[in-house]
Structure formats: C-alpha cells, structure tokens
C-alpha cells in the first residue's frame, strides 16, 4: 500500500512581523506547523529570525511589504502562490502607534496613521480575501486593540480610531467571505508586555498603569501569539467576525 501523501504545509503571511508582537506571532505560527512569510516595511531585522526558524529558507522567509502599498501585498501574494501554490493565512499586524492629545493631532498625521493601520488592514483583507475566496479557504486575523473599543488611554485618537475601524472591517470581511470557507477575526489586546508598550509606559508611569488593570499586570504577548495560531488553524472554522478581548479585565462587555 502506498504511503499517505504528506499533508500540504499551510502558508501564513504576517505583516509587521519583523519586530515586537509580530515576531512572536511568527514564532507561534511556525511552531504550530505553518510556513511563515515574515513581512515588514524593512524586513531586515527579521532575517535572523527566519534563519533561526529554518536555515534552509523553506518554511520561514522574509519579504518587503509596506501595508500602505497595495502592490506590495499583491507581490507577496503572487510570489507565495508561485512558490508554494497558495496562501492560507493572513495576519494583519503592522501598525503605527502614536500618543498625542486629540486637540493637538495634525489632520495629516491622523490620515497617515489611519492609512497604515486601517488602510493596510483593508487592503490586506481585500487582496488576500480574493485569493482565499477563489480557493474556498482562508484565515484572516486582524490585530485590533482595546483602544478601538474604549477610545484608548495611553494612545492617541488616530491610533484608537484606526483600531475601531479594524473591528468594523473585520465584521464586513467576515460576513462577505463566510460562504467561501474564509474566516476573519480580530484580537483586541490591552497593554501587552512588548517593547512598544514599555516605550509608552515608562518605568515612572508603570505603577500607575498597573493600578488601572484589574489583574494588576501587563498581558503576556506569547499567549496572544498562541491565539493567532489558534484562529489560523483549520479547526477554527466556526468562529468568524469575532473580536477576542485580551485585556486583563480593563474592559468587560
Ligand atoms: N503592544 C501592545 O500592547 C498592543 C496592544 C494592543 C494592540 N496591539 C497591536 O499589536 C500589533 C503589534 O504591536 P507591537 O507592540 O508589536 O507594535 P510595534 O510598533 O512594536 O511593531 C509594529 C510593526 O509594524 C511595522 N510597520 C509599521 N508601519 C508599517 C508599514 N507601513 N508597513 C508594514 N509594516 C509596518 C513596524 O516596522 C513594526 O515591525 C499592532 O497592530 C498593535 O496595534 C499591540
């Protein structure tokens, strides 16, 4: 009897995957058995990670993708399809975080943050969503934020508004892609223990910040990365259009 064919390795593209939480999501996906395409506006810092995960460059590769450029999304998709036949997962993680009082935000800065965070997520969902629809399978995971639900505390109105837009886009893509075997979910973390958060919540501000978190500590980004991998799996077929809150009890609904 012929040996069963090995199951096809699924491919996951992560935006903003070179540093911070994105790199942890890449690790979690790779550990869960996905081939990872680690993209970023400058993927250079991810080269060491890709080599650590797979020196042969087969299950972990890097690629340049500025999420404000639709052509970059299309190029990464086309190259991945050319090399491996298909892509199964997109993680829209890239974002710009900004801290500024609302009355001081320059409208041009507002638009720039919206373009990266909300615009980038829209473009990714649309371009990869078409591929997923045509294949009849796909998983989209959008990194939103508690700020998109409660208006934010440590971050600016542009960041918070962009994350609120991501939550709405998640529902729309989920609804329209559901008949095609494609799910689209959002994760809304509160402050996770990442370099970005530690740059915003300086040591002097930390005690005050923790006092406002019911569980009294920052979130574990590895747990959230595990959630990305969970939602990326084929078994996560019955969850779509959802927002997964991971906020230490700051916002309950
Ligand atoms: N850290 C937290 O506590 C927290 C909380 C809630 C939500 N989030 C969300 O999780 C995600 C990751 O957060 P993080 O803490 O790692 O942030 P980060 O700022 O450390 O990393 C963001 C990544 O996005 C990349 N990026 C920025 N602009 C880009 C562009 N135009 N195209 C492609 N890549 C671009 C950066 O190069 C970087 O690698 C973000 O969506 C963020 O909003 C984080």
PDB file of C-alpha atoms and ligand atoms in Angstrom:
ATOM      1  CA  UNK A   1       0.000   0.000   0.000  1.00  0.00           C
ATOM      2  CA  UNK A   2       1.365   3.434  -0.936  1.00  0.00           C
ATOM      3  CA  UNK A   3       2.341   5.679   1.932  1.00  0.00           C
ATOM      4  CA  UNK A   4      -0.157   8.529   2.508  1.00  0.00           C
ATOM      5  CA  UNK A   5       0.896  11.801   0.922  1.00  0.00           C
ATOM      6  CA  UNK A   6       2.210  14.294   3.459  1.00  0.00           C
ATOM      7  CA  UNK A   7      -0.316  16.987   4.283  1.00  0.00           C
ATOM      8  CA  UNK A   8       0.395  20.255   2.492  1.00  0.00           C
ATOM      9  CA  UNK A   9       2.140  22.784   4.695  1.00  0.00           C
ATOM     10  CA  UNK A  10      -0.052  25.869   5.012  1.00  0.00           C
ATOM     11  CA  UNK A  11       1.440  29.287   4.381  1.00  0.00           C
ATOM     12  CA  UNK A  12       0.868  32.258   6.682  1.00  0.00           C
ATOM     13  CA  UNK A  13       1.797  35.835   5.764  1.00  0.00           C
ATOM     14  CA  UNK A  14       2.366  38.203   8.695  1.00  0.00           C
ATOM     15  CA  UNK A  15       2.595  41.965   8.211  1.00  0.00           C
ATOM     16  CA  UNK A  16       4.831  43.975  10.536  1.00  0.00           C
ATOM     17  CA  UNK A  17       6.354  40.648  11.511  1.00  0.00           C
ATOM     18  CA  UNK A  18       9.958  41.722  11.885  1.00  0.00           C
ATOM     19  CA  UNK A  19       9.767  43.023  15.434  1.00  0.00           C
ATOM     20  CA  UNK A  20       7.649  43.178  18.591  1.00  0.00           C
ATOM     21  CA  UNK A  21       4.443  41.192  18.782  1.00  0.00           C
ATOM     22  CA  UNK A  22       4.532  40.350  15.068  1.00  0.00           C
ATOM     23  CA  UNK A  23       7.741  38.351  15.550  1.00  0.00           C
ATOM     24  CA  UNK A  24       6.098  36.402  18.394  1.00  0.00           C
ATOM     25  CA  UNK A  25       3.096  35.664  16.190  1.00  0.00           C
ATOM     26  CA  UNK A  26       5.522  34.396  13.532  1.00  0.00           C
ATOM     27  CA  UNK A  27       7.157  32.073  16.079  1.00  0.00           C
ATOM     28  CA  UNK A  28       3.792  30.764  17.294  1.00  0.00           C
ATOM     29  CA  UNK A  29       2.579  30.092  13.744  1.00  0.00           C
ATOM     30  CA  UNK A  30       5.821  28.336  12.784  1.00  0.00           C
ATOM     31  CA  UNK A  31       5.670  26.224  15.948  1.00  0.00           C
ATOM     32  CA  UNK A  32       2.085  25.296  15.021  1.00  0.00           C
ATOM     33  CA  UNK A  33       3.354  23.956  11.685  1.00  0.00           C
ATOM     34  CA  UNK A  34       2.778  26.875   9.325  1.00  0.00           C
ATOM     35  CA  UNK A  35       5.249  28.120   6.769  1.00  0.00           C
ATOM     36  CA  UNK A  36       5.741  31.799   7.625  1.00  0.00           C
ATOM     37  CA  UNK A  37       6.323  34.745   5.321  1.00  0.00           C
ATOM     38  CA  UNK A  38       7.683  37.434   7.627  1.00  0.00           C
ATOM     39  CA  UNK A  39       6.975  40.773   6.006  1.00  0.00           C
ATOM     40  CA  UNK A  40       7.683  44.301   7.144  1.00  0.00           C
ATOM     41  CA  UNK A  41       8.371  47.722   5.720  1.00  0.00           C
ATOM     42  CA  UNK A  42      12.009  46.822   6.456  1.00  0.00           C
ATOM     43  CA  UNK A  43      12.211  43.054   6.928  1.00  0.00           C
ATOM     44  CA  UNK A  44      15.995  43.193   7.578  1.00  0.00           C
ATOM     45  CA  UNK A  45      15.647  42.704  11.353  1.00  0.00           C
ATOM     46  CA  UNK A  46      13.667  39.502  10.677  1.00  0.00           C
ATOM     47  CA  UNK A  47      16.455  37.799   8.749  1.00  0.00           C
ATOM     48  CA  UNK A  48      17.988  36.279  11.884  1.00  0.00           C
ATOM     49  CA  UNK A  49      14.549  35.054  12.994  1.00  0.00           C
ATOM     50  CA  UNK A  50      13.885  33.422   9.612  1.00  0.00           C
ATOM     51  CA  UNK A  51      17.259  31.667   9.706  1.00  0.00           C
ATOM     52  CA  UNK A  52      16.712  30.540  13.282  1.00  0.00           C
ATOM     53  CA  UNK A  53      13.335  29.038  12.336  1.00  0.00           C
ATOM     54  CA  UNK A  54      14.566  27.390   9.122  1.00  0.00           C
ATOM     55  CA  UNK A  55      18.091  27.742   7.836  1.00  0.00           C
ATOM     56  CA  UNK A  56      17.025  26.149   4.544  1.00  0.00           C
ATOM     57  CA  UNK A  57      14.633  29.030   3.832  1.00  0.00           C
ATOM     58  CA  UNK A  58      11.699  26.769   3.029  1.00  0.00           C
ATOM     59  CA  UNK A  59       9.347  27.257   5.996  1.00  0.00           C
ATOM     60  CA  UNK A  60      10.420  30.753   7.048  1.00  0.00           C
ATOM     61  CA  UNK A  61      11.208  33.552   4.609  1.00  0.00           C
ATOM     62  CA  UNK A  62      11.199  37.333   4.707  1.00  0.00           C
ATOM     63  CA  UNK A  63       9.628  39.833   2.319  1.00  0.00           C
ATOM     64  CA  UNK A  64       9.255  43.579   1.939  1.00  0.00           C
ATOM     65  CA  UNK A  65       5.679  44.755   2.398  1.00  0.00           C
ATOM     66  CA  UNK A  66       4.649  48.307   3.195  1.00  0.00           C
ATOM     67  CA  UNK A  67       0.971  47.931   4.060  1.00  0.00           C
ATOM     68  CA  UNK A  68       0.153  51.335   2.564  1.00  0.00           C
ATOM     69  CA  UNK A  69       1.151  49.914  -0.855  1.00  0.00           C
ATOM     70  CA  UNK A  70      -1.397  47.557  -2.455  1.00  0.00           C
ATOM     71  CA  UNK A  71       1.245  46.445  -4.980  1.00  0.00           C
ATOM     72  CA  UNK A  72       3.395  45.124  -2.120  1.00  0.00           C
ATOM     73  CA  UNK A  73       0.525  42.920  -0.880  1.00  0.00           C
ATOM     74  CA  UNK A  74      -0.057  41.667  -4.428  1.00  0.00           C
ATOM     75  CA  UNK A  75       3.631  40.940  -4.983  1.00  0.00           C
ATOM     76  CA  UNK A  76       3.962  38.932  -1.758  1.00  0.00           C
ATOM     77  CA  UNK A  77       0.784  37.012  -2.619  1.00  0.00           C
ATOM     78  CA  UNK A  78       1.881  36.334  -6.219  1.00  0.00           C
ATOM     79  CA  UNK A  79       5.372  35.197  -5.197  1.00  0.00           C
ATOM     80  CA  UNK A  80       3.991  32.924  -2.484  1.00  0.00           C
ATOM     81  CA  UNK A  81       1.469  31.359  -4.866  1.00  0.00           C
ATOM     82  CA  UNK A  82       4.173  30.913  -7.494  1.00  0.00           C
ATOM     83  CA  UNK A  83       6.436  29.146  -4.995  1.00  0.00           C
ATOM     84  CA  UNK A  84       4.000  27.147  -2.859  1.00  0.00           C
ATOM     85  CA  UNK A  85       0.736  27.138  -4.824  1.00  0.00           C
ATOM     86  CA  UNK A  86      -1.383  29.032  -2.318  1.00  0.00           C
ATOM     87  CA  UNK A  87      -1.569  31.086   0.856  1.00  0.00           C
ATOM     88  CA  UNK A  88      -3.926  30.067   3.649  1.00  0.00           C
ATOM     89  CA  UNK A  89      -3.459  32.681   6.377  1.00  0.00           C
ATOM     90  CA  UNK A  90      -3.010  36.454   6.588  1.00  0.00           C
ATOM     91  CA  UNK A  91      -2.192  38.203   9.864  1.00  0.00           C
ATOM     92  CA  UNK A  92      -2.719  41.972   9.598  1.00  0.00           C
ATOM     93  CA  UNK A  93      -0.406  43.018  12.421  1.00  0.00           C
ATOM     94  CA  UNK A  94       1.517  46.043  11.087  1.00  0.00           C
ATOM     95  CA  UNK A  95       0.652  49.285  12.812  1.00  0.00           C
ATOM     96  CA  UNK A  96       1.926  52.662  13.792  1.00  0.00           C
ATOM     97  CA  UNK A  97       1.301  53.574  17.415  1.00  0.00           C
ATOM     98  CA  UNK A  98       1.048  57.242  18.306  1.00  0.00           C
ATOM     99  CA  UNK A  99       0.497  59.104  21.550  1.00  0.00           C
ATOM    100  CA  UNK A 100      -0.884  62.630  21.310  1.00  0.00           C
ATOM    101  CA  UNK A 101      -3.737  64.650  22.845  1.00  0.00           C
ATOM    102  CA  UNK A 102      -6.660  64.763  20.428  1.00  0.00           C
ATOM    103  CA  UNK A 103      -6.741  68.565  20.131  1.00  0.00           C
ATOM    104  CA  UNK A 104      -3.098  68.569  19.005  1.00  0.00           C
ATOM    105  CA  UNK A 105      -3.254  65.930  16.280  1.00  0.00           C
ATOM    106  CA  UNK A 106      -2.428  67.328  12.859  1.00  0.00           C
ATOM    107  CA  UNK A 107      -5.074  66.106  10.372  1.00  0.00           C
ATOM    108  CA  UNK A 108      -2.242  64.895   8.118  1.00  0.00           C
ATOM    109  CA  UNK A 109      -0.908  62.712  10.968  1.00  0.00           C
ATOM    110  CA  UNK A 110      -4.428  61.418  11.615  1.00  0.00           C
ATOM    111  CA  UNK A 111      -4.688  60.366   7.985  1.00  0.00           C
ATOM    112  CA  UNK A 112      -1.210  58.819   7.966  1.00  0.00           C
ATOM    113  CA  UNK A 113      -1.953  56.597  10.981  1.00  0.00           C
ATOM    114  CA  UNK A 114      -5.339  55.643   9.525  1.00  0.00           C
ATOM    115  CA  UNK A 115      -3.630  54.758   6.221  1.00  0.00           C
ATOM    116  CA  UNK A 116      -1.206  52.305   7.845  1.00  0.00           C
ATOM    117  CA  UNK A 117      -3.470  50.747  10.465  1.00  0.00           C
ATOM    118  CA  UNK A 118      -6.962  50.771   8.957  1.00  0.00           C
ATOM    119  CA  UNK A 119      -5.996  51.215   5.301  1.00  0.00           C
ATOM    120  CA  UNK A 120      -3.336  48.499   5.484  1.00  0.00           C
ATOM    121  CA  UNK A 121      -5.760  46.061   7.077  1.00  0.00           C
ATOM    122  CA  UNK A 122      -8.422  46.859   4.470  1.00  0.00           C
ATOM    123  CA  UNK A 123      -6.003  46.309   1.585  1.00  0.00           C
ATOM    124  CA  UNK A 124      -4.656  43.084   3.048  1.00  0.00           C
ATOM    125  CA  UNK A 125      -8.149  41.692   3.660  1.00  0.00           C
ATOM    126  CA  UNK A 126      -9.215  42.647   0.145  1.00  0.00           C
ATOM    127  CA  UNK A 127      -6.227  41.342  -1.831  1.00  0.00           C
ATOM    128  CA  UNK A 128      -5.748  38.126   0.155  1.00  0.00           C
ATOM    129  CA  UNK A 129      -9.520  37.805   0.595  1.00  0.00           C
ATOM    130  CA  UNK A 130      -9.926  37.452  -3.183  1.00  0.00           C
ATOM    131  CA  UNK A 131      -7.336  34.651  -3.246  1.00  0.00           C
ATOM    132  CA  UNK A 132      -8.967  32.919  -0.282  1.00  0.00           C
ATOM    133  CA  UNK A 133     -12.438  33.248  -1.845  1.00  0.00           C
ATOM    134  CA  UNK A 134     -11.227  31.779  -5.136  1.00  0.00           C
ATOM    135  CA  UNK A 135      -9.641  28.810  -3.325  1.00  0.00           C
ATOM    136  CA  UNK A 136     -12.578  28.310  -0.958  1.00  0.00           C
ATOM    137  CA  UNK A 137     -10.422  28.526   2.156  1.00  0.00           C
ATOM    138  CA  UNK A 138      -8.655  31.156   4.242  1.00  0.00           C
ATOM    139  CA  UNK A 139      -8.000  32.585   7.680  1.00  0.00           C
ATOM    140  CA  UNK A 140      -7.586  36.312   8.344  1.00  0.00           C
ATOM    141  CA  UNK A 141      -6.531  37.576  11.761  1.00  0.00           C
ATOM    142  CA  UNK A 142      -6.566  41.329  12.334  1.00  0.00           C
ATOM    143  CA  UNK A 143      -4.689  42.893  15.242  1.00  0.00           C
ATOM    144  CA  UNK A 144      -7.089  45.451  16.686  1.00  0.00           C
ATOM    145  CA  UNK A 145      -6.763  46.868  20.208  1.00  0.00           C
ATOM    146  CA  UNK A 146      -8.643  47.659  23.384  1.00  0.00           C
ATOM    147  CA  UNK A 147      -8.145  51.273  22.273  1.00  0.00           C
ATOM    148  CA  UNK A 148     -10.527  50.602  19.385  1.00  0.00           C
ATOM    149  CA  UNK A 149     -13.203  49.603  21.891  1.00  0.00           C
ATOM    150  CA  UNK A 150     -12.812  52.107  24.731  1.00  0.00           C
ATOM    151  CA  UNK A 151     -11.151  55.058  22.939  1.00  0.00           C
ATOM    152  CA  UNK A 152      -7.761  54.301  24.425  1.00  0.00           C
ATOM    153  CA  UNK A 153      -5.927  55.674  27.428  1.00  0.00           C
ATOM    154  CA  UNK A 154      -2.198  55.669  26.673  1.00  0.00           C
ATOM    155  CA  UNK A 155      -2.597  56.087  22.906  1.00  0.00           C
ATOM    156  CA  UNK A 156      -3.855  58.828  20.584  1.00  0.00           C
ATOM    157  CA  UNK A 157      -7.218  59.315  18.895  1.00  0.00           C
ATOM    158  CA  UNK A 158      -5.754  58.451  15.490  1.00  0.00           C
ATOM    159  CA  UNK A 159      -4.495  55.089  16.759  1.00  0.00           C
ATOM    160  CA  UNK A 160      -7.742  54.351  18.642  1.00  0.00           C
ATOM    161  CA  UNK A 161      -9.945  55.354  15.691  1.00  0.00           C
ATOM    162  CA  UNK A 162      -7.911  53.190  13.319  1.00  0.00           C
ATOM    163  CA  UNK A 163      -8.329  50.197  15.624  1.00  0.00           C
ATOM    164  CA  UNK A 164     -12.093  50.821  15.839  1.00  0.00           C
ATOM    165  CA  UNK A 165     -12.159  50.817  12.034  1.00  0.00           C
ATOM    166  CA  UNK A 166     -10.330  47.468  12.027  1.00  0.00           C
ATOM    167  CA  UNK A 167     -13.029  45.966  14.254  1.00  0.00           C
ATOM    168  CA  UNK A 168     -15.707  47.091  11.794  1.00  0.00           C
ATOM    169  CA  UNK A 169     -13.748  45.902   8.756  1.00  0.00           C
ATOM    170  CA  UNK A 170     -13.329  42.512  10.444  1.00  0.00           C
ATOM    171  CA  UNK A 171     -17.105  42.072  10.600  1.00  0.00           C
ATOM    172  CA  UNK A 172     -17.626  43.152   6.991  1.00  0.00           C
ATOM    173  CA  UNK A 173     -14.955  40.851   5.537  1.00  0.00           C
ATOM    174  CA  UNK A 174     -16.156  38.030   7.822  1.00  0.00           C
ATOM    175  CA  UNK A 175     -19.721  38.402   6.568  1.00  0.00           C
ATOM    176  CA  UNK A 176     -18.831  38.611   2.878  1.00  0.00           C
ATOM    177  CA  UNK A 177     -16.225  35.827   2.912  1.00  0.00           C
ATOM    178  CA  UNK A 178     -18.061  33.374   5.203  1.00  0.00           C
ATOM    179  CA  UNK A 179     -19.799  31.487   2.341  1.00  0.00           C
ATOM    180  CA  UNK A 180     -16.373  30.713   0.843  1.00  0.00           C
ATOM    181  CA  UNK A 181     -14.774  28.939   3.806  1.00  0.00           C
ATOM    182  CA  UNK A 182     -12.903  32.065   4.838  1.00  0.00           C
ATOM    183  CA  UNK A 183     -12.939  33.353   8.412  1.00  0.00           C
ATOM    184  CA  UNK A 184     -11.921  36.814   9.571  1.00  0.00           C
ATOM    185  CA  UNK A 185     -11.404  37.593  13.245  1.00  0.00           C
ATOM    186  CA  UNK A 186      -9.895  40.369  15.326  1.00  0.00           C
ATOM    187  CA  UNK A 187      -7.889  40.273  18.521  1.00  0.00           C
ATOM    188  CA  UNK A 188      -8.175  43.268  20.858  1.00  0.00           C
ATOM    189  CA  UNK A 189      -5.348  43.192  23.380  1.00  0.00           C
ATOM    190  CA  UNK A 190      -4.982  45.594  26.246  1.00  0.00           C
ATOM    191  CA  UNK A 191      -1.396  46.568  27.102  1.00  0.00           C
ATOM    192  CA  UNK A 192       0.889  43.616  26.412  1.00  0.00           C
ATOM    193  CA  UNK A 193       4.418  43.388  27.692  1.00  0.00           C
ATOM    194  CA  UNK A 194       6.142  44.396  24.446  1.00  0.00           C
ATOM    195  CA  UNK A 195       8.954  46.879  23.710  1.00  0.00           C
ATOM    196  CA  UNK A 196       6.376  49.236  22.184  1.00  0.00           C
ATOM    197  CA  UNK A 197       4.315  49.332  25.390  1.00  0.00           C
ATOM    198  CA  UNK A 198       7.406  49.754  27.550  1.00  0.00           C
ATOM    199  CA  UNK A 199       8.376  52.740  25.402  1.00  0.00           C
ATOM    200  CA  UNK A 200       4.974  54.348  26.084  1.00  0.00           C
ATOM    201  CA  UNK A 201       4.597  53.297  29.741  1.00  0.00           C
ATOM    202  CA  UNK A 202       7.947  54.401  31.125  1.00  0.00           C
ATOM    203  CA  UNK A 203       9.169  52.940  34.469  1.00  0.00           C
ATOM    204  CA  UNK A 204       7.893  56.042  36.331  1.00  0.00           C
ATOM    205  CA  UNK A 205       4.399  55.532  34.879  1.00  0.00           C
ATOM    206  CA  UNK A 206       4.299  51.733  35.324  1.00  0.00           C
ATOM    207  CA  UNK A 207       2.876  51.522  38.881  1.00  0.00           C
ATOM    208  CA  UNK A 208       0.035  53.912  37.955  1.00  0.00           C
ATOM    209  CA  UNK A 209      -0.678  51.984  34.781  1.00  0.00           C
ATOM    210  CA  UNK A 210      -0.789  48.611  36.539  1.00  0.00           C
ATOM    211  CA  UNK A 211      -3.146  50.034  39.186  1.00  0.00           C
ATOM    212  CA  UNK A 212      -5.683  50.561  36.405  1.00  0.00           C
ATOM    213  CA  UNK A 213      -5.511  46.948  35.194  1.00  0.00           C
ATOM    214  CA  UNK A 214      -7.802  44.693  37.284  1.00  0.00           C
ATOM    215  CA  UNK A 215      -5.429  41.697  37.048  1.00  0.00           C
ATOM    216  CA  UNK A 216      -2.539  44.003  38.021  1.00  0.00           C
ATOM    217  CA  UNK A 217      -0.087  43.129  35.261  1.00  0.00           C
ATOM    218  CA  UNK A 218       0.668  43.579  31.569  1.00  0.00           C
ATOM    219  CA  UNK A 219      -0.598  40.951  29.146  1.00  0.00           C
ATOM    220  CA  UNK A 220       1.580  38.049  28.047  1.00  0.00           C
ATOM    221  CA  UNK A 221       2.200  38.558  24.303  1.00  0.00           C
ATOM    222  CA  UNK A 222       3.061  34.867  23.871  1.00  0.00           C
ATOM    223  CA  UNK A 223      -0.471  33.982  24.941  1.00  0.00           C
ATOM    224  CA  UNK A 224      -1.870  36.369  22.323  1.00  0.00           C
ATOM    225  CA  UNK A 225       0.504  34.911  19.721  1.00  0.00           C
ATOM    226  CA  UNK A 226      -0.927  31.489  20.581  1.00  0.00           C
ATOM    227  CA  UNK A 227      -4.377  32.904  19.962  1.00  0.00           C
ATOM    228  CA  UNK A 228      -3.273  33.991  16.480  1.00  0.00           C
ATOM    229  CA  UNK A 229      -2.149  30.424  15.763  1.00  0.00           C
ATOM    230  CA  UNK A 230      -5.429  29.036  17.157  1.00  0.00           C
ATOM    231  CA  UNK A 231      -7.527  31.267  14.893  1.00  0.00           C
ATOM    232  CA  UNK A 232      -5.267  30.415  11.925  1.00  0.00           C
ATOM    233  CA  UNK A 233      -5.976  26.695  12.142  1.00  0.00           C
ATOM    234  CA  UNK A 234      -8.468  24.760  10.002  1.00  0.00           C
ATOM    235  CA  UNK A 235     -10.350  23.734  13.173  1.00  0.00           C
ATOM    236  CA  UNK A 236     -11.230  27.417  13.832  1.00  0.00           C
ATOM    237  CA  UNK A 237     -13.918  27.209  11.149  1.00  0.00           C
ATOM    238  CA  UNK A 238     -16.927  28.215  13.257  1.00  0.00           C
ATOM    239  CA  UNK A 239     -15.545  31.455  14.659  1.00  0.00           C
ATOM    240  CA  UNK A 240     -15.729  34.466  12.394  1.00  0.00           C
ATOM    241  CA  UNK A 241     -16.439  38.176  12.704  1.00  0.00           C
ATOM    242  CA  UNK A 242     -15.431  37.925  16.360  1.00  0.00           C
ATOM    243  CA  UNK A 243     -13.337  40.213  18.483  1.00  0.00           C
ATOM    244  CA  UNK A 244     -11.198  38.340  21.018  1.00  0.00           C
ATOM    245  CA  UNK A 245     -10.675  40.541  24.082  1.00  0.00           C
ATOM    246  CA  UNK A 246      -7.410  40.006  25.988  1.00  0.00           C
ATOM    247  CA  UNK A 247      -7.288  42.983  28.328  1.00  0.00           C
ATOM    248  CA  UNK A 248      -6.791  41.898  31.935  1.00  0.00           C
ATOM    249  CA  UNK A 249     -10.341  42.939  32.789  1.00  0.00           C
ATOM    250  CA  UNK A 250      -9.910  46.605  31.815  1.00  0.00           C
ATOM    251  CA  UNK A 251     -12.945  46.427  29.540  1.00  0.00           C
ATOM    252  CA  UNK A 252     -15.722  43.924  30.137  1.00  0.00           C
ATOM    253  CA  UNK A 253     -18.774  43.644  27.893  1.00  0.00           C
TER     254      UNK A 253
HETATM  255  N1  LIG B   1       1.814  46.034  22.283  1.00  0.00           N
HETATM  256  C1  LIG B   1       0.586  46.075  22.770  1.00  0.00           C
HETATM  257  O1  LIG B   1       0.346  46.074  23.969  1.00  0.00           O
HETATM  258  C2  LIG B   1      -0.588  46.102  21.849  1.00  0.00           C
HETATM  259  C3  LIG B   1      -1.854  46.290  22.394  1.00  0.00           C
HETATM  260  C4  LIG B   1      -2.950  46.278  21.533  1.00  0.00           C
HETATM  261  C5  LIG B   1      -2.755  46.064  20.189  1.00  0.00           C
HETATM  262  N2  LIG B   1      -1.503  45.906  19.700  1.00  0.00           N
HETATM  263  C6  LIG B   1      -1.349  45.708  18.269  1.00  0.00           C
HETATM  264  O2  LIG B   1      -0.492  44.601  18.016  1.00  0.00           O
HETATM  265  C7  LIG B   1       0.272  44.855  16.826  1.00  0.00           C
HETATM  266  C8  LIG B   1       1.764  44.748  17.118  1.00  0.00           C
HETATM  267  O3  LIG B   1       2.110  45.635  18.176  1.00  0.00           O
HETATM  268  P1  LIG B   1       3.615  45.871  18.625  1.00  0.00           P
HETATM  269  O4  LIG B   1       3.588  46.223  20.050  1.00  0.00           O
HETATM  270  O5  LIG B   1       4.465  44.730  18.173  1.00  0.00           O
HETATM  271  O6  LIG B   1       3.979  47.176  17.750  1.00  0.00           O
HETATM  272  P2  LIG B   1       5.394  47.647  17.164  1.00  0.00           P
HETATM  273  O7  LIG B   1       5.249  49.116  16.919  1.00  0.00           O
HETATM  274  O8  LIG B   1       6.490  47.181  18.071  1.00  0.00           O
HETATM  275  O9  LIG B   1       5.549  46.853  15.783  1.00  0.00           O
HETATM  276  C9  LIG B   1       4.802  47.213  14.656  1.00  0.00           C
HETATM  277  C10 LIG B   1       5.451  46.622  13.415  1.00  0.00           C
HETATM  278  O10 LIG B   1       4.752  47.145  12.285  1.00  0.00           O
HETATM  279  C11 LIG B   1       5.711  47.568  11.329  1.00  0.00           C
HETATM  280  N3  LIG B   1       5.169  48.616  10.464  1.00  0.00           N
HETATM  281  C12 LIG B   1       4.922  49.922  10.750  1.00  0.00           C
HETATM  282  N4  LIG B   1       4.467  50.575   9.669  1.00  0.00           N
HETATM  283  C13 LIG B   1       4.407  49.651   8.675  1.00  0.00           C
HETATM  284  C14 LIG B   1       4.009  49.691   7.309  1.00  0.00           C
HETATM  285  N5  LIG B   1       3.594  50.832   6.712  1.00  0.00           N
HETATM  286  N6  LIG B   1       4.063  48.539   6.589  1.00  0.00           N
HETATM  287  C15 LIG B   1       4.490  47.391   7.163  1.00  0.00           C
HETATM  288  N7  LIG B   1       4.901  47.289   8.431  1.00  0.00           N
HETATM  289  C16 LIG B   1       4.856  48.417   9.173  1.00  0.00           C
HETATM  290  C17 LIG B   1       6.899  48.028  12.120  1.00  0.00           C
HETATM  291  O11 LIG B   1       8.075  48.052  11.332  1.00  0.00           O
HETATM  292  C18 LIG B   1       6.925  47.007  13.252  1.00  0.00           C
HETATM  293  O12 LIG B   1       7.688  45.865  12.873  1.00  0.00           O
HETATM  294  C19 LIG B   1      -0.166  46.233  16.334  1.00  0.00           C
HETATM  295  O13 LIG B   1      -1.231  46.085  15.412  1.00  0.00           O
HETATM  296  C20 LIG B   1      -0.684  46.903  17.584  1.00  0.00           C
HETATM  297  O14 LIG B   1      -1.588  47.930  17.316  1.00  0.00           O
HETATM  298  C21 LIG B   1      -0.396  45.913  20.495  1.00  0.00           C
END
